[in-house]
PDB file of C-alpha atoms in Angstrom:
ATOM      1  CA  UNK A  22    -184.442  83.087  88.720  1.00 74.00           C
ATOM      2  CA  UNK A  23    -183.675  80.589  85.868  1.00 91.00           C
ATOM      3  CA  UNK A  24    -184.554  78.456  82.816  1.00 96.00           C
ATOM      4  CA  UNK A  25    -183.015  75.263  83.535  1.00 98.00           C
ATOM      5  CA  UNK A  26    -182.069  73.071  81.005  1.00 98.00           C
ATOM      6  CA  UNK A  27    -184.667  69.464  80.825  1.00 98.00           C
ATOM      7  CA  UNK A  28    -182.766  66.015  79.935  1.00 97.00           C
ATOM      8  CA  UNK A  29    -184.914  64.445  76.868  1.00 94.00           C
ATOM      9  CA  UNK A  30    -185.056  60.302  76.982  1.00 94.00           C
ATOM     10  CA  UNK A  31    -183.367  58.235  76.879  1.00 92.00           C
ATOM     11  CA  UNK A  32    -180.124  60.348  78.532  1.00 95.00           C
ATOM     12  CA  UNK A  33    -179.174  58.236  81.063  1.00 97.00           C
ATOM     13  CA  UNK A  34    -178.826  60.489  84.204  1.00 98.00           C
ATOM     14  CA  UNK A  35    -182.612  60.204  83.766  1.00 98.00           C
ATOM     15  CA  UNK A  36    -182.755  56.642  85.389  1.00 98.00           C
ATOM     16  CA  UNK A  37    -180.400  58.585  87.965  1.00 98.00           C
ATOM     17  CA  UNK A  38    -181.971  57.950  91.547  1.00 98.00           C
ATOM     18  CA  UNK A  39    -182.906  61.132  93.717  1.00 98.00           C
ATOM     19  CA  UNK A  40    -180.878  61.928  96.651  1.00 98.00           C
ATOM     20  CA  UNK A  41    -183.668  63.056  99.931  1.00 98.00           C
ATOM     21  CA  UNK A  42    -183.332  66.911 101.161  1.00 98.00           C
ATOM     22  CA  UNK A  43    -180.630  67.304 103.522  1.00 97.00           C
ATOM     23  CA  UNK A  44    -182.198  70.760 104.804  1.00 97.00           C
ATOM     24  CA  UNK A  45    -184.557  72.784 102.959  1.00 98.00           C
ATOM     25  CA  UNK A  46    -182.246  75.470 102.555  1.00 98.00           C
ATOM     26  CA  UNK A  47    -182.035  79.179 100.347  1.00 98.00           C
ATOM     27  CA  UNK A  48    -180.605  76.564  97.977  1.00 98.00           C
ATOM     28  CA  UNK A  49    -182.857  74.389  97.772  1.00 98.00           C
ATOM     29  CA  UNK A  50    -185.575  77.379  97.630  1.00 98.00           C
ATOM     30  CA  UNK A  51    -183.609  78.326  94.774  1.00 98.00           C
ATOM     31  CA  UNK A  52    -184.093  75.302  93.108  1.00 98.00           C
ATOM     32  CA  UNK A  53    -187.515  74.970  93.370  1.00 98.00           C
ATOM     33  CA  UNK A  54    -188.483  78.665  91.942  1.00 98.00           C
ATOM     34  CA  UNK A  55    -185.879  77.669  89.093  1.00 98.00           C
ATOM     35  CA  UNK A  56    -187.519  74.173  88.285  1.00 98.00           C
ATOM     36  CA  UNK A  57    -190.889  75.917  88.545  1.00 98.00           C
ATOM     37  CA  UNK A  58    -189.861  79.409  86.167  1.00 98.00           C
ATOM     38  CA  UNK A  59    -189.002  76.347  83.310  1.00 98.00           C
ATOM     39  CA  UNK A  60    -191.197  73.767  83.868  1.00 98.00           C
ATOM     40  CA  UNK A  61    -194.031  77.571  83.067  1.00 98.00           C
ATOM     41  CA  UNK A  62    -192.102  78.295  79.988  1.00 97.00           C
ATOM     42  CA  UNK A  63    -191.908  75.007  78.729  1.00 97.00           C
ATOM     43  CA  UNK A  64    -194.508  74.641  78.472  1.00 96.00           C
ATOM     44  CA  UNK A  65    -195.972  71.893  81.640  1.00 97.00           C
ATOM     45  CA  UNK A  66    -197.401  70.692  84.389  1.00 98.00           C
ATOM     46  CA  UNK A  67    -194.805  69.116  86.692  1.00 98.00           C
ATOM     47  CA  UNK A  68    -191.472  68.954  86.753  1.00 98.00           C
ATOM     48  CA  UNK A  69    -188.703  66.928  88.973  1.00 98.00           C
ATOM     49  CA  UNK A  70    -185.280  67.889  89.845  1.00 98.00           C
ATOM     50  CA  UNK A  71    -184.183  64.706  87.815  1.00 98.00           C
ATOM     51  CA  UNK A  72    -185.296  66.111  84.582  1.00 98.00           C
ATOM     52  CA  UNK A  73    -182.966  69.226  84.837  1.00 98.00           C
ATOM     53  CA  UNK A  74    -179.798  66.817  86.191  1.00 98.00           C
ATOM     54  CA  UNK A  75    -180.444  67.628  89.645  1.00 98.00           C
ATOM     55  CA  UNK A  76    -180.947  64.150  92.105  1.00 98.00           C
ATOM     56  CA  UNK A  77    -182.154  65.495  94.836  1.00 98.00           C
ATOM     57  CA  UNK A  78    -186.172  64.240  95.991  1.00 98.00           C
ATOM     58  CA  UNK A  79    -187.835  68.057  95.113  1.00 98.00           C
ATOM     59  CA  UNK A  80    -190.613  68.223  92.123  1.00 98.00           C
ATOM     60  CA  UNK A  81    -192.799  70.989  91.281  1.00 98.00           C
ATOM     61  CA  UNK A  82    -196.414  70.858  89.529  1.00 98.00           C
ATOM     62  CA  UNK A  83    -199.335  73.532  89.208  1.00 98.00           C
ATOM     63  CA  UNK A  84    -202.668  71.551  87.710  1.00 97.00           C
ATOM     64  CA  UNK A  85    -204.473  74.528  87.419  1.00 96.00           C
ATOM     65  CA  UNK A  86    -206.084  75.852  84.455  1.00 94.00           C
ATOM     66  CA  UNK A  87    -204.617  78.958  84.981  1.00 95.00           C
ATOM     67  CA  UNK A  88    -201.524  78.262  86.006  1.00 94.00           C
ATOM     68  CA  UNK A  89    -201.224  80.329  89.605  1.00 95.00           C
ATOM     69  CA  UNK A  90    -201.122  77.243  92.076  1.00 97.00           C
ATOM     70  CA  UNK A  91    -197.236  76.218  92.668  1.00 98.00           C
ATOM     71  CA  UNK A  92    -197.352  73.085  94.889  1.00 98.00           C
ATOM     72  CA  UNK A  93    -193.647  72.430  95.720  1.00 98.00           C
ATOM     73  CA  UNK A  94    -192.470  68.887  97.405  1.00 98.00           C
ATOM     74  CA  UNK A  95    -189.460  67.785  98.880  1.00 98.00           C
ATOM     75  CA  UNK A  96    -188.857  64.038  99.465  1.00 98.00           C
ATOM     76  CA  UNK A  97    -192.222  63.164  98.262  1.00 98.00           C
ATOM     77  CA  UNK A  98    -193.265  60.018  99.040  1.00 98.00           C
ATOM     78  CA  UNK A  99    -196.403  58.401  98.252  1.00 98.00           C
ATOM     79  CA  UNK A 100    -197.754  56.832 101.562  1.00 98.00           C
ATOM     80  CA  UNK A 101    -201.100  55.023 100.267  1.00 98.00           C
ATOM     81  CA  UNK A 102    -202.527  54.130  97.079  1.00 98.00           C
ATOM     82  CA  UNK A 103    -206.253  53.466  96.143  1.00 98.00           C
ATOM     83  CA  UNK A 104    -208.069  52.248  92.733  1.00 98.00           C
ATOM     84  CA  UNK A 105    -206.688  52.349  89.102  1.00 97.00           C
ATOM     85  CA  UNK A 106    -206.928  54.933  86.483  1.00 96.00           C
ATOM     86  CA  UNK A 107    -205.873  54.280  82.243  1.00 96.00           C
ATOM     87  CA  UNK A 108    -204.812  58.116  80.740  1.00 95.00           C
ATOM     88  CA  UNK A 109    -202.698  59.480  78.588  1.00 96.00           C
ATOM     89  CA  UNK A 110    -199.338  61.283  79.634  1.00 97.00           C
ATOM     90  CA  UNK A 111    -196.902  62.744  78.391  1.00 97.00           C
ATOM     91  CA  UNK A 112    -193.293  64.598  79.596  1.00 98.00           C
ATOM     92  CA  UNK A 113    -191.111  67.678  79.240  1.00 98.00           C
ATOM     93  CA  UNK A 114    -188.043  64.867  79.145  1.00 97.00           C
ATOM     94  CA  UNK A 115    -190.282  63.383  75.790  1.00 96.00           C
ATOM     95  CA  UNK A 116    -191.348  65.772  74.391  1.00 92.00           C
ATOM     96  CA  UNK A 117    -194.131  65.084  71.552  1.00 91.00           C
ATOM     97  CA  UNK A 118    -194.921  61.636  73.004  1.00 94.00           C
ATOM     98  CA  UNK A 119    -198.133  61.418  74.584  1.00 95.00           C
ATOM     99  CA  UNK A 120    -199.086  56.913  75.779  1.00 96.00           C
ATOM    100  CA  UNK A 121    -201.011  55.262  77.366  1.00 96.00           C
ATOM    101  CA  UNK A 122    -199.982  54.830  81.180  1.00 96.00           C
ATOM    102  CA  UNK A 123    -202.076  52.871  84.407  1.00 96.00           C
ATOM    103  CA  UNK A 124    -201.235  54.464  87.776  1.00 98.00           C
ATOM    104  CA  UNK A 125    -203.222  54.475  91.026  1.00 98.00           C
ATOM    105  CA  UNK A 126    -206.466  56.292  90.944  1.00 98.00           C
ATOM    106  CA  UNK A 127    -205.934  57.618  94.324  1.00 98.00           C
ATOM    107  CA  UNK A 128    -202.577  58.277  96.131  1.00 98.00           C
ATOM    108  CA  UNK A 129    -201.752  60.352  99.640  1.00 98.00           C
ATOM    109  CA  UNK A 130    -198.548  61.512  99.584  1.00 98.00           C
ATOM    110  CA  UNK A 131    -195.485  63.493 102.453  1.00 98.00           C
ATOM    111  CA  UNK A 132    -193.669  65.572 101.722  1.00 98.00           C
ATOM    112  CA  UNK A 133    -191.981  68.868 102.833  1.00 98.00           C
ATOM    113  CA  UNK A 134    -192.867  72.151 101.887  1.00 98.00           C
ATOM    114  CA  UNK A 135    -190.226  74.861 101.025  1.00 98.00           C
ATOM    115  CA  UNK A 136    -190.226  76.309 104.436  1.00 98.00           C
ATOM    116  CA  UNK A 137    -189.355  72.818 105.638  1.00 98.00           C
ATOM    117  CA  UNK A 138    -192.942  72.070 107.344  1.00 98.00           C
ATOM    118  CA  UNK A 139    -194.205  68.635 106.917  1.00 98.00           C
ATOM    119  CA  UNK A 140    -197.270  67.865 105.074  1.00 98.00           C
ATOM    120  CA  UNK A 141    -199.213  65.329 103.276  1.00 98.00           C
ATOM    121  CA  UNK A 142    -202.064  65.749 100.430  1.00 98.00           C
ATOM    122  CA  UNK A 143    -205.581  62.915  99.459  1.00 98.00           C
ATOM    123  CA  UNK A 144    -205.242  63.541  95.821  1.00 98.00           C
ATOM    124  CA  UNK A 145    -207.080  62.120  92.983  1.00 98.00           C
ATOM    125  CA  UNK A 146    -207.556  62.959  89.177  1.00 96.00           C
ATOM    126  CA  UNK A 147    -205.131  64.738  86.894  1.00 97.00           C
ATOM    127  CA  UNK A 148    -202.569  65.753  90.539  1.00 98.00           C
ATOM    128  CA  UNK A 149    -202.367  62.456  91.613  1.00 98.00           C
ATOM    129  CA  UNK A 150    -201.906  61.169  88.353  1.00 98.00           C
ATOM    130  CA  UNK A 151    -198.614  64.229  88.221  1.00 98.00           C
ATOM    131  CA  UNK A 152    -197.283  63.261  91.547  1.00 98.00           C
ATOM    132  CA  UNK A 153    -196.701  59.680  90.414  1.00 98.00           C
ATOM    133  CA  UNK A 154    -194.899  60.498  87.316  1.00 98.00           C
ATOM    134  CA  UNK A 155    -192.857  62.943  88.878  1.00 98.00           C
ATOM    135  CA  UNK A 156    -191.901  60.869  91.827  1.00 98.00           C
ATOM    136  CA  UNK A 157    -191.447  58.125  89.569  1.00 98.00           C
ATOM    137  CA  UNK A 158    -188.977  60.261  88.130  1.00 98.00           C
ATOM    138  CA  UNK A 159    -187.143  60.597  91.641  1.00 98.00           C
ATOM    139  CA  UNK A 160    -186.859  57.108  91.354  1.00 98.00           C
ATOM    140  CA  UNK A 161    -185.131  57.045  87.982  1.00 98.00           C
ATOM    141  CA  UNK A 162    -188.124  55.651  86.372  1.00 98.00           C
ATOM    142  CA  UNK A 163    -189.356  57.652  82.975  1.00 97.00           C
ATOM    143  CA  UNK A 164    -193.544  57.177  81.998  1.00 97.00           C
ATOM    144  CA  UNK A 165    -192.690  55.375  78.684  1.00 96.00           C
ATOM    145  CA  UNK A 166    -190.759  52.399  80.996  1.00 94.00           C
ATOM    146  CA  UNK A 167    -194.318  50.873  81.364  1.00 93.00           C
ATOM    147  CA  UNK A 168    -195.274  50.342  78.279  1.00 94.00           C
ATOM    148  CA  UNK A 169    -194.513  47.365  75.767  1.00 93.00           C
ATOM    149  CA  UNK A 170    -190.924  47.435  74.589  1.00 93.00           C
ATOM    150  CA  UNK A 171    -192.570  47.304  71.291  1.00 94.00           C
ATOM    151  CA  UNK A 172    -193.778  50.566  71.610  1.00 93.00           C
ATOM    152  CA  UNK A 173    -190.407  51.729  73.912  1.00 93.00           C
ATOM    153  CA  UNK A 174    -188.826  50.445  70.536  1.00 93.00           C
ATOM    154  CA  UNK A 175    -190.308  52.930  68.454  1.00 93.00           C
ATOM    155  CA  UNK A 176    -190.353  56.034  70.690  1.00 92.00           C
ATOM    156  CA  UNK A 177    -186.619  55.542  71.218  1.00 91.00           C
ATOM    157  CA  UNK A 178    -186.273  55.469  67.126  1.00 92.00           C
ATOM    158  CA  UNK A 179    -188.909  58.748  66.968  1.00 90.00           C
ATOM    159  CA  UNK A 180    -186.908  60.812  69.484  1.00 88.00           C
ATOM    160  CA  UNK A 181    -183.733  59.840  67.435  1.00 87.00           C
ATOM    161  CA  UNK A 182    -184.947  60.899  64.350  1.00 88.00           C
ATOM    162  CA  UNK A 183    -186.051  64.100  65.853  1.00 83.00           C
ATOM    163  CA  UNK A 184    -182.727  64.922  67.150  1.00 81.00           C
ATOM    164  CA  UNK A 185    -181.194  64.145  64.052  1.00 84.00           C
ATOM    165  CA  UNK A 186    -183.315  66.815  62.336  1.00 83.00           C
ATOM    166  CA  UNK A 187    -183.102  69.737  64.672  1.00 76.00           C
ATOM    167  CA  UNK A 188    -179.175  68.683  64.999  1.00 69.00           C
TER     168      UNK A 188
END
């Protein structure tokens, strides 16, 4: 397994639409393993392939307290949404930034697992938010883009300052 570099917002590659995985093979399973290692090391609770500059529809997440329930979704799609919730989100591609975002309260997602088998999951709470957040990445959208233009401009300025300090 390998740690993968995570793209930082506003890198334009984060806006790339991920392409569907044609066949779940050893390469895809390796990507899942590398993404999981990267997510845990970051540390984070979710990671989309787009964030590691691989533009295929793959995401991993683990919202468990003890980090023992890794979930992988290949070609995920939200098949229904219900309700609304508002909560604070952060992102490995937007380090140090936490903002309030409105999401669906419950979702049903259809995907393939690393064995290539189809499955569906109904989720609420943190899992539902995480799924929506990571699927947004696969669609080329970053959570801060749900915010007002003023907040987004402030975030970009803050990130630019952080980049200058660490450079």
